[in-house]
Short mmCIF file of C-alpha atoms and ligand atoms in Angstrom, two decimals:
data_model
loop_
_atom_site.label_atom_id
_atom_site.label_comp_id
_atom_site.label_asym_id
_atom_site.label_seq_id
_atom_site.Cartn_x
_atom_site.Cartn_y
_atom_site.Cartn_z
CA UNK A 1 8.75 22.99 8.77
CA UNK A 2 6.34 20.17 7.95
CA UNK A 3 7.33 16.66 9.05
CA UNK A 4 8.21 14.32 6.22
CA UNK A 5 6.08 11.27 5.39
CA UNK A 6 7.32 8.36 3.29
CA UNK A 7 5.34 5.42 2.01
CA UNK A 8 6.18 2.83 -0.59
CA UNK A 9 3.66 0.52 -2.21
CA UNK A 10 4.48 -2.59 -4.17
CA UNK A 11 3.87 -2.22 -7.91
CA UNK A 12 0.68 -4.15 -8.42
CA UNK A 13 -0.78 -2.20 -11.32
CA UNK A 14 -4.40 -1.14 -11.04
CA UNK A 15 -5.32 -0.52 -7.43
CA UNK A 16 -8.20 -2.21 -5.64
CA UNK A 17 -10.61 -0.90 -3.05
CA UNK A 18 -8.47 -2.38 -0.28
CA UNK A 19 -5.59 -0.15 -1.46
CA UNK A 20 -8.03 2.75 -1.71
CA UNK A 21 -9.47 2.42 1.81
CA UNK A 22 -6.31 1.23 3.49
CA UNK A 23 -3.69 3.48 1.91
CA UNK A 24 -4.59 5.85 -0.93
CA UNK A 25 -7.26 7.87 0.90
CA UNK A 26 -4.80 8.28 3.72
CA UNK A 27 -2.04 9.37 1.31
CA UNK A 28 -4.36 12.05 -0.07
CA UNK A 29 -5.33 13.33 3.39
CA UNK A 30 -1.73 13.55 4.54
CA UNK A 31 -0.66 15.75 1.63
CA UNK A 32 -1.74 19.01 3.22
CA UNK A 33 -0.27 18.40 6.65
CA UNK A 34 3.04 16.77 5.73
CA UNK A 35 5.82 16.89 3.21
CA UNK A 36 4.93 13.60 1.47
CA UNK A 37 7.00 11.19 -0.61
CA UNK A 38 5.15 8.27 -2.19
CA UNK A 39 6.96 5.60 -4.10
CA UNK A 40 6.07 2.65 -6.31
CA UNK A 41 8.51 0.04 -5.04
CA UNK A 42 9.62 -1.78 -8.16
CA UNK A 43 12.86 -3.24 -6.74
CA UNK A 44 10.96 -4.89 -3.91
CA UNK A 45 8.63 -6.38 -6.51
CA UNK A 46 11.57 -8.27 -8.02
CA UNK A 47 11.79 -10.52 -4.96
CA UNK A 48 8.82 -12.45 -6.29
CA UNK A 49 8.44 -11.25 -9.88
CA UNK A 50 10.31 -13.40 -12.36
CA UNK A 51 8.74 -12.02 -15.54
CA UNK A 52 9.24 -8.24 -15.67
CA UNK A 53 7.75 -7.71 -19.12
CA UNK A 54 4.79 -5.73 -17.73
CA UNK A 55 6.61 -3.97 -14.88
CA UNK A 56 6.60 -0.49 -16.48
CA UNK A 57 2.93 -0.84 -17.30
CA UNK A 58 2.09 -1.77 -13.70
CA UNK A 59 3.96 1.30 -12.39
CA UNK A 60 2.11 3.50 -14.87
CA UNK A 61 -1.31 2.07 -13.97
CA UNK A 62 -0.66 2.39 -10.26
CA UNK A 63 0.46 6.04 -10.48
CA UNK A 64 -2.52 6.75 -12.73
CA UNK A 65 -4.84 5.45 -9.98
CA UNK A 66 -3.04 7.48 -7.31
CA UNK A 67 -3.34 10.68 -9.32
CA UNK A 68 -6.98 10.06 -10.18
CA UNK A 69 -7.70 9.41 -6.49
CA UNK A 70 -6.37 12.86 -5.60
CA UNK A 71 -2.61 12.67 -5.14
CA UNK A 72 -1.20 15.94 -6.35
CA UNK A 73 2.34 15.98 -7.77
CA UNK A 74 2.59 19.67 -6.82
CA UNK A 75 2.18 18.70 -3.17
CA UNK A 76 3.71 15.21 -3.03
CA UNK A 77 6.73 13.58 -4.62
CA UNK A 78 5.63 10.55 -6.65
CA UNK A 79 8.23 8.30 -8.22
CA UNK A 80 9.39 4.75 -8.88
CA UNK A 81 11.92 3.38 -6.39
CA UNK A 82 14.56 2.28 -8.91
CA UNK A 83 14.77 5.77 -10.45
CA UNK A 84 16.71 6.89 -7.36
CA UNK A 85 19.60 4.40 -7.30
CA UNK A 86 20.97 5.82 -4.02
CA UNK A 87 18.44 3.56 -2.29
CA UNK A 88 20.41 0.51 -3.42
CA UNK A 89 23.64 2.03 -2.15
CA UNK A 90 22.08 2.75 1.24
CA UNK A 91 20.60 -0.75 1.33
CA UNK A 92 24.11 -2.20 1.05
CA UNK A 93 25.51 0.10 3.74
CA UNK A 94 22.64 -0.61 6.16
CA UNK A 95 23.02 -4.35 5.57
CA UNK A 96 26.43 -4.08 7.28
CA UNK A 97 24.82 -3.08 10.58
CA UNK A 98 21.84 -5.45 10.40
CA UNK A 99 22.24 -8.83 12.13
CA UNK A 100 21.08 -11.68 9.91
CA UNK A 101 19.16 -13.15 12.85
CA UNK A 102 16.88 -10.07 12.88
CA UNK A 103 15.96 -10.70 9.25
CA UNK A 104 15.46 -14.45 9.47
CA UNK A 105 12.90 -14.06 12.25
CA UNK A 106 10.65 -11.68 10.25
CA UNK A 107 7.26 -13.44 9.86
CA UNK A 108 6.73 -12.24 6.27
CA UNK A 109 10.08 -13.77 5.26
CA UNK A 110 8.94 -17.12 6.64
CA UNK A 111 5.60 -16.75 4.82
CA UNK A 112 7.36 -15.95 1.53
CA UNK A 113 9.59 -19.00 1.91
CA UNK A 114 6.44 -21.11 2.14
CA UNK A 115 4.74 -19.25 -0.72
CA UNK A 116 7.63 -19.44 -3.21
CA UNK A 117 9.89 -22.32 -2.05
CA UNK A 118 11.43 -22.54 -5.51
CA UNK A 119 12.53 -18.89 -5.42
CA UNK A 120 13.94 -18.11 -1.96
CA UNK A 121 16.27 -15.38 -3.15
CA UNK A 122 18.68 -13.15 -1.23
CA UNK A 123 16.39 -10.16 -1.84
CA UNK A 124 13.66 -11.77 0.28
CA UNK A 125 15.95 -11.87 3.32
CA UNK A 126 17.13 -8.30 2.78
CA UNK A 127 13.62 -6.96 2.09
CA UNK A 128 13.33 -5.14 5.47
CA UNK A 129 16.78 -3.57 4.98
CA UNK A 130 15.73 -2.18 1.61
CA UNK A 131 12.50 -0.97 3.18
CA UNK A 132 14.50 0.79 5.89
CA UNK A 133 16.71 2.35 3.21
CA UNK A 134 13.58 3.63 1.46
CA UNK A 135 12.41 5.40 4.59
CA UNK A 136 15.63 6.75 6.04
CA UNK A 137 17.10 7.84 2.70
CA UNK A 138 14.51 10.63 2.77
CA UNK A 139 14.83 11.09 6.57
CA UNK A 140 11.11 10.44 6.88
CA UNK A 141 9.77 10.91 10.38
CA UNK A 142 6.31 9.48 9.78
CA UNK A 143 5.28 6.31 7.94
CA UNK A 144 1.59 5.56 7.35
CA UNK A 145 1.08 1.84 7.96
CA UNK A 146 -1.58 -0.75 8.58
CA UNK A 147 -1.40 -2.73 11.81
CA UNK A 148 0.02 -5.73 9.95
CA UNK A 149 3.06 -3.67 8.92
CA UNK A 150 3.97 -2.48 12.42
CA UNK A 151 6.63 -5.20 12.98
CA UNK A 152 8.38 -4.10 9.75
CA UNK A 153 8.47 -0.52 10.88
CA UNK A 154 9.79 -1.54 14.28
CA UNK A 155 12.63 -3.36 12.52
CA UNK A 156 13.36 -0.25 10.43
CA UNK A 157 13.57 1.76 13.67
CA UNK A 158 15.96 -0.81 15.16
CA UNK A 159 18.22 -0.68 12.09
CA UNK A 160 18.24 3.14 12.10
CA UNK A 161 18.99 3.15 15.84
CA UNK A 162 21.84 0.70 15.42
CA UNK A 163 23.34 2.77 12.61
CA UNK A 164 23.04 5.94 14.69
CA UNK A 165 24.68 4.26 17.70
CA UNK A 166 27.58 3.04 15.65
CA UNK A 167 28.22 6.00 13.35
CA UNK A 168 26.62 8.97 15.09
CA UNK A 169 23.13 10.38 14.76
CA UNK A 170 22.22 10.32 11.06
CA UNK A 171 18.60 9.20 10.75
CA UNK A 172 15.41 10.07 12.61
CA UNK A 173 13.65 6.95 13.93
CA UNK A 174 10.47 6.80 11.83
CA UNK A 175 7.15 6.78 13.70
CA UNK A 176 4.10 4.79 12.60
CA UNK A 177 0.92 6.57 11.64
CA UNK A 178 -1.81 3.94 11.79
CA UNK A 179 -4.39 4.14 9.01
CA UNK A 180 -8.09 4.45 9.90
CA UNK A 181 -8.98 1.31 7.95
CA UNK A 182 -6.19 -1.08 8.81
CA UNK A 183 -7.25 -4.36 7.23
CA UNK A 184 -9.65 -4.75 4.30
CA UNK A 185 -10.68 -8.34 3.66
CA UNK A 186 -11.24 -9.57 0.13
CA UNK A 187 -14.19 -11.19 -1.61
CA UNK A 188 -13.43 -14.51 0.07
CA UNK A 189 -14.10 -12.83 3.42
CA UNK A 190 -10.98 -14.47 4.86
CA UNK A 191 -7.76 -13.02 3.48
CA UNK A 192 -6.58 -9.43 3.10
CA UNK A 193 -7.77 -8.06 -0.24
CA UNK A 194 -5.10 -8.84 -2.81
CA UNK A 195 -4.75 -9.05 -6.55
CA UNK A 196 -2.41 -12.04 -6.15
CA UNK A 197 -5.14 -14.22 -4.68
CA UNK A 198 -7.88 -12.80 -6.90
CA UNK A 199 -10.17 -11.65 -4.09
CA UNK A 200 -10.07 -7.95 -5.04
CA UNK A 201 -12.31 -5.32 -6.64
CA UNK A 202 -10.29 -2.93 -8.81
CA UNK A 203 -11.16 0.73 -8.43
CA UNK A 204 -11.12 1.30 -12.17
CA UNK A 205 -13.70 -1.35 -13.08
CA UNK A 206 -16.89 -0.27 -14.83
CA UNK A 207 -20.16 -0.21 -12.86
CA UNK A 208 -21.19 -3.54 -14.39
CA UNK A 209 -17.83 -5.18 -13.71
CA UNK A 210 -17.96 -3.98 -10.11
CA UNK A 211 -21.37 -5.52 -9.62
CA UNK A 212 -20.16 -8.80 -11.14
CA UNK A 213 -17.23 -8.92 -8.73
CA UNK A 214 -19.33 -8.02 -5.69
CA UNK A 215 -21.78 -10.81 -6.60
CA UNK A 216 -18.98 -13.35 -6.09
CA UNK A 217 -18.40 -12.28 -2.47
CA UNK A 218 -18.71 -14.93 0.21
CA UNK A 219 -21.41 -14.08 2.78
CA UNK A 220 -22.71 -15.60 6.00
CA UNK A 221 -22.86 -19.38 5.33
CA UNK A 222 -25.95 -19.59 7.59
CA UNK A 223 -28.00 -17.85 4.87
CA UNK A 224 -28.47 -20.86 2.64
CA UNK A 225 -32.04 -19.82 1.83
CA UNK A 226 -33.51 -16.36 1.38
CA UNK A 227 -35.64 -16.93 4.49
CA UNK A 228 -32.69 -17.82 6.74
CA UNK A 229 -31.74 -15.09 9.15
CA UNK A 230 -28.14 -13.87 8.94
CA UNK A 231 -25.26 -12.64 11.06
CA UNK A 232 -23.95 -9.44 9.50
CA UNK A 233 -21.07 -9.23 11.97
CA UNK A 234 -19.37 -12.20 10.29
CA UNK A 235 -20.11 -11.09 6.71
CA UNK A 236 -17.52 -9.11 4.77
CA UNK A 237 -20.17 -7.62 2.46
CA UNK A 238 -21.52 -6.01 5.60
CA UNK A 239 -18.05 -4.74 6.56
CA UNK A 240 -17.69 -3.19 3.11
CA UNK A 241 -21.09 -1.52 3.56
CA UNK A 242 -19.52 0.08 6.63
CA UNK A 243 -17.04 1.88 4.36
CA UNK A 244 -19.26 2.61 1.38
CA UNK A 245 -22.77 2.83 2.92
CA UNK A 246 -22.16 4.13 6.46
CA UNK A 247 -25.65 5.62 6.81
CA UNK A 248 -27.31 2.30 5.85
CA UNK A 249 -25.45 -0.18 8.05
CA UNK A 250 -27.93 -0.24 10.94
CA UNK A 251 -30.81 -0.91 8.55
CA UNK A 252 -28.90 -3.59 6.69
CA UNK A 253 -27.97 -5.35 9.94
CA UNK A 254 -31.60 -5.39 11.10
CA UNK A 255 -32.88 -6.55 7.72
CA UNK A 256 -30.20 -9.26 7.46
CA UNK A 257 -30.96 -10.60 10.94
CA UNK A 258 -34.69 -10.73 10.18
CA UNK A 259 -34.19 -12.07 6.64
CA UNK A 260 -35.96 -9.03 5.16
CA UNK A 261 -33.11 -8.50 2.71
CA UNK A 262 -31.49 -11.24 0.64
CA UNK A 263 -27.75 -11.43 -0.03
CA UNK A 264 -28.25 -10.67 -3.74
CA UNK A 265 -30.04 -7.39 -3.01
CA UNK A 266 -27.56 -6.55 -0.27
CA UNK A 267 -24.66 -7.04 -2.70
CA UNK A 268 -26.42 -5.00 -5.42
CA UNK A 269 -26.77 -2.16 -2.95
CA UNK A 270 -23.08 -2.41 -2.05
CA UNK A 271 -22.06 -2.35 -5.74
CA UNK A 272 -24.27 0.71 -6.27
CA UNK A 273 -22.60 2.54 -3.38
CA UNK A 274 -19.08 1.56 -4.45
CA UNK A 275 -19.85 2.80 -7.96
CA UNK A 276 -21.25 6.08 -6.75
CA UNK A 277 -18.28 6.64 -4.40
CA UNK A 278 -15.77 5.90 -7.16
CA UNK A 279 -17.55 7.76 -9.98
CA UNK A 280 -15.47 10.98 -9.70
CA UNK A 281 -12.29 8.88 -9.49
CA UNK A 282 -13.23 6.95 -12.63
CA UNK A 283 -13.96 10.14 -14.55
CA UNK A 284 -10.62 11.68 -13.59
CA UNK A 285 -8.88 8.42 -14.40
CA UNK A 286 -10.32 8.37 -17.92
CA UNK A 287 -9.11 11.94 -18.50
CA UNK A 288 -5.59 11.17 -17.23
CA UNK A 289 -5.38 7.89 -19.15
CA UNK A 290 -5.74 9.91 -22.34
CA UNK A 291 -2.44 11.68 -21.49
CA UNK A 292 0.14 8.91 -20.93
CA UNK A 293 3.04 11.37 -21.29
CA UNK A 294 1.75 13.23 -18.24
CA UNK A 295 2.30 10.14 -16.03
CA UNK A 296 5.82 9.73 -17.44
CA UNK A 297 6.56 13.39 -16.69
CA UNK A 298 5.18 13.14 -13.13
CA UNK A 299 7.44 10.13 -12.46
CA UNK A 300 10.52 11.82 -13.95
CA UNK A 301 9.95 15.03 -12.01
CA UNK A 302 9.30 13.09 -8.78
CA UNK A 303 12.51 11.07 -9.21
CA UNK A 304 14.51 14.24 -9.77
CA UNK A 305 13.14 15.88 -6.61
CA UNK A 306 13.64 12.69 -4.57
CA UNK A 307 17.20 12.35 -5.80
CA UNK A 308 18.19 15.77 -4.48
CA UNK A 309 17.25 14.64 -0.95
CA UNK A 310 18.78 11.17 -1.47
CA UNK A 311 22.14 12.50 -2.65
CA UNK A 312 22.45 14.73 0.42
CA UNK A 313 21.66 11.80 2.78
CA UNK A 314 24.14 9.49 1.07
CA UNK A 315 26.86 12.11 1.37
CA UNK A 316 26.17 12.43 5.11
CA UNK A 317 26.01 8.63 5.58
CA UNK A 318 29.37 8.14 3.86
CA UNK A 319 30.93 10.94 5.81
CA UNK A 320 29.71 9.47 9.12
CA UNK A 321 30.96 6.02 8.09
CA UNK A 322 34.33 7.56 7.12
CA UNK A 323 33.91 6.31 3.58
CA UNK A 324 34.75 9.77 2.35
S1 SF4 B 401 -27.80 -9.91 3.77
FE1 SF4 B 401 -25.93 -8.75 3.44
S2 SF4 B 401 -24.97 -8.64 5.45
FE2 SF4 B 401 -26.49 -10.27 5.54
S3 SF4 B 401 -25.32 -12.14 5.06
FE3 SF4 B 401 -26.24 -11.39 3.15
S4 SF4 B 401 -24.66 -10.12 2.22
FE4 SF4 B 401 -24.12 -10.40 4.38
#
């Protein structure tokens, strides 16, 4: 029996290279070793999304990118969170064993309160409970995460443990599987790459658009003139070369330090390598985009398969809680 992996990603539409390096490549690699369930978390998105007019489109675009990057619906279950409503039922039941104090101390809750003070909704507080429901509904034993998500997973483990202690062993405590590329910084070189703060490079851009985006990247501020020597270790363009141009990084570092390469040429080289790495993905994406019904079918089939597992867990949960 393969162990089961679960991962949910917020519906953000077209994926960027931070998603690709930090999550999607890992999702693809895990498919052969584990029984994988990957979910576009649309209910979570509602905690900050007030206008849902493009929600279906963002789910579609995201799944399209996942498939083009190599996720195989024959191997993995791919679906949208809300299509399996049992998750909302489990969220309510788990909320009864989760102390409010645990939720109010979660750093991301505090950050969200600062980010959207005019929309501090109940869903924001319960976010980790819904995330726990996502994982334990499918009895996942392994959750691929970046280092920044470890506290969330620890909370999910605590909630599962508390439920098990009170109602008898029901859920495995999910274990973290750290990704190889935990934190990808964006074009500003400061924050995690994110569409929300416009510091991202979408995977599906054309070659020209990719180069345009890369050209906006912040580099070492010490290189004000072409003849100034640089410090590659503090430059995010250099970090990205590490992922897309691994055999060139030593050369680039030497040339940057001795001012033999300028930032414009260094960025052009990075864009070239990103484009060549993503070329097969972009070709597959174009083929899949021509078959929109295929994406709809993948999501419907995934939801159906996920629901079979979910219904069995809910029955067991209710039985253990003496609700039935
Ligand atoms: S040459 Fe490259 S590594 Fe050096 S500062 Fe410029 S962009 Fe960064």
